[in-house]
Short mmCIF file of C-alpha atoms in Angstrom, two decimals:
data_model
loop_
_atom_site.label_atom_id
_atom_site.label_comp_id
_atom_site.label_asym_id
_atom_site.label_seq_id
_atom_site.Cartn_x
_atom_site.Cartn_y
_atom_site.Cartn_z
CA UNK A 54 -4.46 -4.68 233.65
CA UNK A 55 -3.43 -3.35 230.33
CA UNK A 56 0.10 -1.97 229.32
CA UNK A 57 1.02 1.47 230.58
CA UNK A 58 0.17 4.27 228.25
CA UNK A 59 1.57 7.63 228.49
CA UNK A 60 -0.89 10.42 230.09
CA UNK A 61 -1.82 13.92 228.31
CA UNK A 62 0.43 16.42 230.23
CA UNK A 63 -0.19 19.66 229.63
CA UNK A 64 2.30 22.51 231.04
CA UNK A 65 2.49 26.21 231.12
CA UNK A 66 5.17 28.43 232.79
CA UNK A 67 6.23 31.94 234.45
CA UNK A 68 9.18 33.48 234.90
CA UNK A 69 11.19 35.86 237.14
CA UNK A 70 14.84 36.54 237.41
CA UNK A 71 14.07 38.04 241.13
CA UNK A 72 11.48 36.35 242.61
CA UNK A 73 11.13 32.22 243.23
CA UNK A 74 7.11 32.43 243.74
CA UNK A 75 6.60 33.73 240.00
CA UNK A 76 9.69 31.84 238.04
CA UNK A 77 7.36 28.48 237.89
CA UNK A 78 6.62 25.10 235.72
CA UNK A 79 2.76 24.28 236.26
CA UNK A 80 1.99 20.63 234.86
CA UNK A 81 -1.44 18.82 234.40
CA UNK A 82 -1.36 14.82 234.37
CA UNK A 83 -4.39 13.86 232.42
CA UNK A 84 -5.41 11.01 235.00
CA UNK A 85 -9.35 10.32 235.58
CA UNK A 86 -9.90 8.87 238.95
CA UNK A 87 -6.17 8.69 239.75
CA UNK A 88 -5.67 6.27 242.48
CA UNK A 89 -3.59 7.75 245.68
CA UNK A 90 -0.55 4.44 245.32
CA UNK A 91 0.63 6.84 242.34
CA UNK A 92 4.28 8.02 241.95
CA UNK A 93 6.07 11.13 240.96
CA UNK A 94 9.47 10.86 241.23
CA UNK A 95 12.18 13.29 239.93
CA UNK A 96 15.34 11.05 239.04
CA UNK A 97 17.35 13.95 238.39
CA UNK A 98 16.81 18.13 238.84
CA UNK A 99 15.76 18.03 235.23
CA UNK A 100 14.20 15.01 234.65
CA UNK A 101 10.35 13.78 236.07
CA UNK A 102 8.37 9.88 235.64
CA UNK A 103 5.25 9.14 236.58
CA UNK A 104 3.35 5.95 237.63
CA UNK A 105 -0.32 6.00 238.18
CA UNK A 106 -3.66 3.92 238.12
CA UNK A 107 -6.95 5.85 237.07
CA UNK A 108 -10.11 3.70 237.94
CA UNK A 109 -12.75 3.10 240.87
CA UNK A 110 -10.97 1.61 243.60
CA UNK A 111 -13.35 -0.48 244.74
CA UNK A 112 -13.95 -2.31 241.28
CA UNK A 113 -14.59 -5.99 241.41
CA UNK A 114 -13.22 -6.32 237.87
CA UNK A 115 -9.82 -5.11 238.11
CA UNK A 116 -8.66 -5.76 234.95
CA UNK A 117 -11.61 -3.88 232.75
CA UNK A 118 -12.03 -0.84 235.39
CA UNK A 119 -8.89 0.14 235.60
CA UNK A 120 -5.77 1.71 233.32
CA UNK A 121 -2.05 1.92 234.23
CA UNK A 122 -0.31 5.42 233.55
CA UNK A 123 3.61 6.04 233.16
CA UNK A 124 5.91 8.80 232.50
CA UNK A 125 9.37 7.35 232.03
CA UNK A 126 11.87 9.86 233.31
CA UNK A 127 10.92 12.90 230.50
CA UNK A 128 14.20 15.10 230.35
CA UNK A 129 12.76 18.95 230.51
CA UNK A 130 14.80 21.58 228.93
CA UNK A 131 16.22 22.84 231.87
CA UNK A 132 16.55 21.87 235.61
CA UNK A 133 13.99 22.66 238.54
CA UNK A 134 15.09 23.83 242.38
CA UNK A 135 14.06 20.39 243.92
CA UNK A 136 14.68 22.13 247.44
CA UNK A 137 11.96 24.88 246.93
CA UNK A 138 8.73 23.97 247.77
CA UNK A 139 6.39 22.21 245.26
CA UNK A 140 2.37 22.43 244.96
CA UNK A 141 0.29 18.89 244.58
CA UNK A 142 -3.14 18.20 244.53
CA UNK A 143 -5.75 15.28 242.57
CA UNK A 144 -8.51 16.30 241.27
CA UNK A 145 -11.21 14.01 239.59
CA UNK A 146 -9.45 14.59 236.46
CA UNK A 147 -5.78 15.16 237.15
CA UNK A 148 -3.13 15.45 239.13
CA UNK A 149 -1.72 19.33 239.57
CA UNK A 150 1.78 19.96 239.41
CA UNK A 151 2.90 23.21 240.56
CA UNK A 152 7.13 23.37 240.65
CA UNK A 153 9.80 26.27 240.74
CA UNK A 154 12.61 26.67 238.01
CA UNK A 155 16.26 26.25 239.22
CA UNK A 156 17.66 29.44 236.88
CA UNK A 157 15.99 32.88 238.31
CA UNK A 158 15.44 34.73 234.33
CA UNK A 159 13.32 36.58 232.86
CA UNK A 160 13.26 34.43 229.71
CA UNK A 161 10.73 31.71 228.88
CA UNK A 162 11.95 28.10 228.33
CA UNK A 163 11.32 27.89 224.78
CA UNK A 164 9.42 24.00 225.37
CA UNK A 165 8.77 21.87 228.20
CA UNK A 166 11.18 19.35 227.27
CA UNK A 167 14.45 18.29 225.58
CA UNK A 168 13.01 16.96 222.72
CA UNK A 169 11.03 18.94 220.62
CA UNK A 170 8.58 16.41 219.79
CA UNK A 171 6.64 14.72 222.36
CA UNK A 172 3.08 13.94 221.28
CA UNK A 173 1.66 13.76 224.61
CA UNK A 174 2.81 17.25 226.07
CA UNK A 175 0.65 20.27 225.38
CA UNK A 176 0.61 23.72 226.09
CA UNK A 177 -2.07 24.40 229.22
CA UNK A 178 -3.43 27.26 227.22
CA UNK A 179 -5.92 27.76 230.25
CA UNK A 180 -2.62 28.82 232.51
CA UNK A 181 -0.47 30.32 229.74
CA UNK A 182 0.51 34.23 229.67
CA UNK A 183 2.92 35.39 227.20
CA UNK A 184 6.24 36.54 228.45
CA UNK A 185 5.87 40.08 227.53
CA UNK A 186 2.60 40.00 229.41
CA UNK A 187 3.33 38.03 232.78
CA UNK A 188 3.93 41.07 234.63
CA UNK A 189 0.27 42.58 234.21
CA UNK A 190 -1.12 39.08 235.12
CA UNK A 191 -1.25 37.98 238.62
CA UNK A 192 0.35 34.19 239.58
CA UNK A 193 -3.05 31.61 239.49
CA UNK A 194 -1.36 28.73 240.29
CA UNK A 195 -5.14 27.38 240.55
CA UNK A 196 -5.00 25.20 243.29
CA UNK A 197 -8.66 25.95 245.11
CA UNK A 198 -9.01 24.35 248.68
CA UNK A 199 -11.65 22.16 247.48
CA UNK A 200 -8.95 20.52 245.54
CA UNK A 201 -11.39 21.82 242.31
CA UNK A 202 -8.84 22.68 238.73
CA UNK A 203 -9.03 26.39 237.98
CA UNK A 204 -12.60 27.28 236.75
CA UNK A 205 -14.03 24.60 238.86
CA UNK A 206 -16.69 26.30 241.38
CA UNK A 207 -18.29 28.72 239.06
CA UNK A 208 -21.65 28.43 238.61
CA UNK A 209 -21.77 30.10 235.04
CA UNK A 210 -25.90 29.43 235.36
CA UNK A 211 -26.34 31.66 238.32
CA UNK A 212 -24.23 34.14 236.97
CA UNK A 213 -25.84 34.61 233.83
CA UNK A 214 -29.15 34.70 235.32
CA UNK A 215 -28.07 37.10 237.81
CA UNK A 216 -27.09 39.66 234.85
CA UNK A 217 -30.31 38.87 232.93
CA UNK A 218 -32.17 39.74 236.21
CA UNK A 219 -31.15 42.77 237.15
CA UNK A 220 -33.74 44.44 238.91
CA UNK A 221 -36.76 43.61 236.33
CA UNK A 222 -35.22 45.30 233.43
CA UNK A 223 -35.93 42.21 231.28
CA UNK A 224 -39.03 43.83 230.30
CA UNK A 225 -36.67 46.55 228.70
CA UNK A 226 -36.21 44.15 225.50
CA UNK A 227 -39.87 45.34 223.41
CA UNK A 228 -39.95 48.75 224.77
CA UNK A 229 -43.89 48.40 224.74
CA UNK A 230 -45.17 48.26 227.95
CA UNK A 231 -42.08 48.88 229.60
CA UNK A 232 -43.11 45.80 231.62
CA UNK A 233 -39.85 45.89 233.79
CA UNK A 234 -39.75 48.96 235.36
CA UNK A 235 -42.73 47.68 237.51
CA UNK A 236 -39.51 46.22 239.91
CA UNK A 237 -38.48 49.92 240.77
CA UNK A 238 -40.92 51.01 242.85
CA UNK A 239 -43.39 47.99 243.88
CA UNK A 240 -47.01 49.22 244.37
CA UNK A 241 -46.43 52.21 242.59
CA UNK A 242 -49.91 53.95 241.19
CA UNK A 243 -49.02 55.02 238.00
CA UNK A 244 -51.96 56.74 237.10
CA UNK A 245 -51.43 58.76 240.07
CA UNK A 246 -47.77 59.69 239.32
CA UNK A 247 -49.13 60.82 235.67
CA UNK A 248 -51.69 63.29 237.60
CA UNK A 249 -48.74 64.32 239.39
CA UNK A 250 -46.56 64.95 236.76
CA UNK A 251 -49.50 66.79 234.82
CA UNK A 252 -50.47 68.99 237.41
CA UNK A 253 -46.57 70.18 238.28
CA UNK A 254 -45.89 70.49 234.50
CA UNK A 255 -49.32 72.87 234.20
CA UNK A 256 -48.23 74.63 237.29
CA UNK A 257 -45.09 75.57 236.24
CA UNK A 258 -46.56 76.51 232.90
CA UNK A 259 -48.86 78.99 234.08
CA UNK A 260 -45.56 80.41 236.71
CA UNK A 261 -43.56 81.27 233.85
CA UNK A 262 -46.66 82.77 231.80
CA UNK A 263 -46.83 85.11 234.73
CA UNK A 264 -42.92 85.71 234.51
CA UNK A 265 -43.18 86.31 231.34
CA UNK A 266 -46.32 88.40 231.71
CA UNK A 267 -44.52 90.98 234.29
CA UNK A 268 -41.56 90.35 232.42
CA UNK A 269 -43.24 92.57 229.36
CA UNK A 270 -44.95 94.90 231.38
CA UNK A 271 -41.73 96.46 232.79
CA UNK A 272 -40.19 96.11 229.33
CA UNK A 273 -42.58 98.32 227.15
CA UNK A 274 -44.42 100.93 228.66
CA UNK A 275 -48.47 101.00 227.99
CA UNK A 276 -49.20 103.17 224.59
CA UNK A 277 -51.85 105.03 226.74
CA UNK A 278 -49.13 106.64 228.91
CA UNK A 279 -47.22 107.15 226.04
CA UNK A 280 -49.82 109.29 224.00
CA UNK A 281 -50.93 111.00 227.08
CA UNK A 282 -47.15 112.35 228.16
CA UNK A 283 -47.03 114.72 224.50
CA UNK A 284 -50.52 116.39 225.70
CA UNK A 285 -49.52 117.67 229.08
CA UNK A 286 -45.96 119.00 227.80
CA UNK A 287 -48.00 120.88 225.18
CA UNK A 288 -50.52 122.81 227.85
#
């Protein structure tokens, strides 16, 4: 087995000086195929190491199938409440780390750890909020039942093809035949809807030339009755 090499560990973080369940460290150990004889250990309330083996366990060539993983007790910027509960879980991928800050503030830590530079911590930028925005976000700490990272489950394919299928619009796109719209009505007899639609639009035509017929006969009286009115007031 090769020497131990330090894992990709990517963190993100909430806060609240109120409430335990939302002041929280979330850490991702970059570990494919992480055996279960790992070890995370917490030496001290702000201190963490790791030890870990990522490779099929029932290899026949140890030595090429597998790689040894360590964390030597990395000193984080500020302590953790060992006593409150903590979230675990392996994934094919990872091990999840969800823990709960010992100080209750509103503040961010400003880093993960002591040190500013450690090359093998990164921000989780798929679990980061900004501080300012944490309250409008709801607490995803991620961990599905399935034991799946966040995102894991989605099936992006049938989504999308449930929004381009919506109903047979996708014959919306050349405006031509309007080949979609067939979808909203099944054995619809178009030719027979168009009769329809003719005969109700003539209809309603010739009802409001009669309207307007009786409309114009109460309106202006006939000339006839007008030139005959001027004769009988003479005699």
């Amino acid at each position: 087995m090769s020497a131990a090499i330090a894992p990709e560990l990517l963190w993100a973080q909430r806060s609240s000086a109120d409430d335990p369940s939302k002041n929280l460290i979330y850490l991702t150990i970059n570990v494919p195929d992480l055996q279960p004889e790992y070890s995370l250990t917490f030496p001290t309330p702000s201190s963490i190491t790791f030890k870990g083996t990522s490779g099929a366990s029932g290899a026949t060539n140890s030595s090429s199938s597998t790689k040894s993983y360590a964390i030597e007790s990395l000193e984080l910027f500020d302590e953790l409440d060992l006593e409150a509960e903590r979230k675990v879980q392996v994934t094919g991928k990872s091990l999840q780390v969800q823990l709960v800050k010992k100080k209750a503030q509103q503040e961010y830590w400003p880093r993960l750890t002591k040190d500013k530079r450690v090359n093998f911590v990164k921000t989780d930028f798929a679990r980061w909020v900004d501080e300012d925005e944490q309250n409008s976000a709801d607490v995803d700490d991620g961990f599905a039942s399935t034991g799946a990272p966040p995102g894991a489950g989605m099936d992006m394919d049938a989504m999308m093809s449930q929004m381009g299928g919506m109903g047979g619009m996708g014959g919306m796109g050349g405006m031509g035949g309007m080949g979609g719209m067939g979808g909203m009505g099944g054995d619809m007899d178009l030719e027979k809807l168009m009769a329809q639609m003719n005969a109700g639009g003539a209809a309603a035509a010739d009802e409001s030339k009669s309207d307007d017929d009786s409309t114009s006969s109460e309106e202006m009286p006939s000339l006839e009755a007008a030139d005959a009115n001027p004769k009988a007031s003479s005699t």
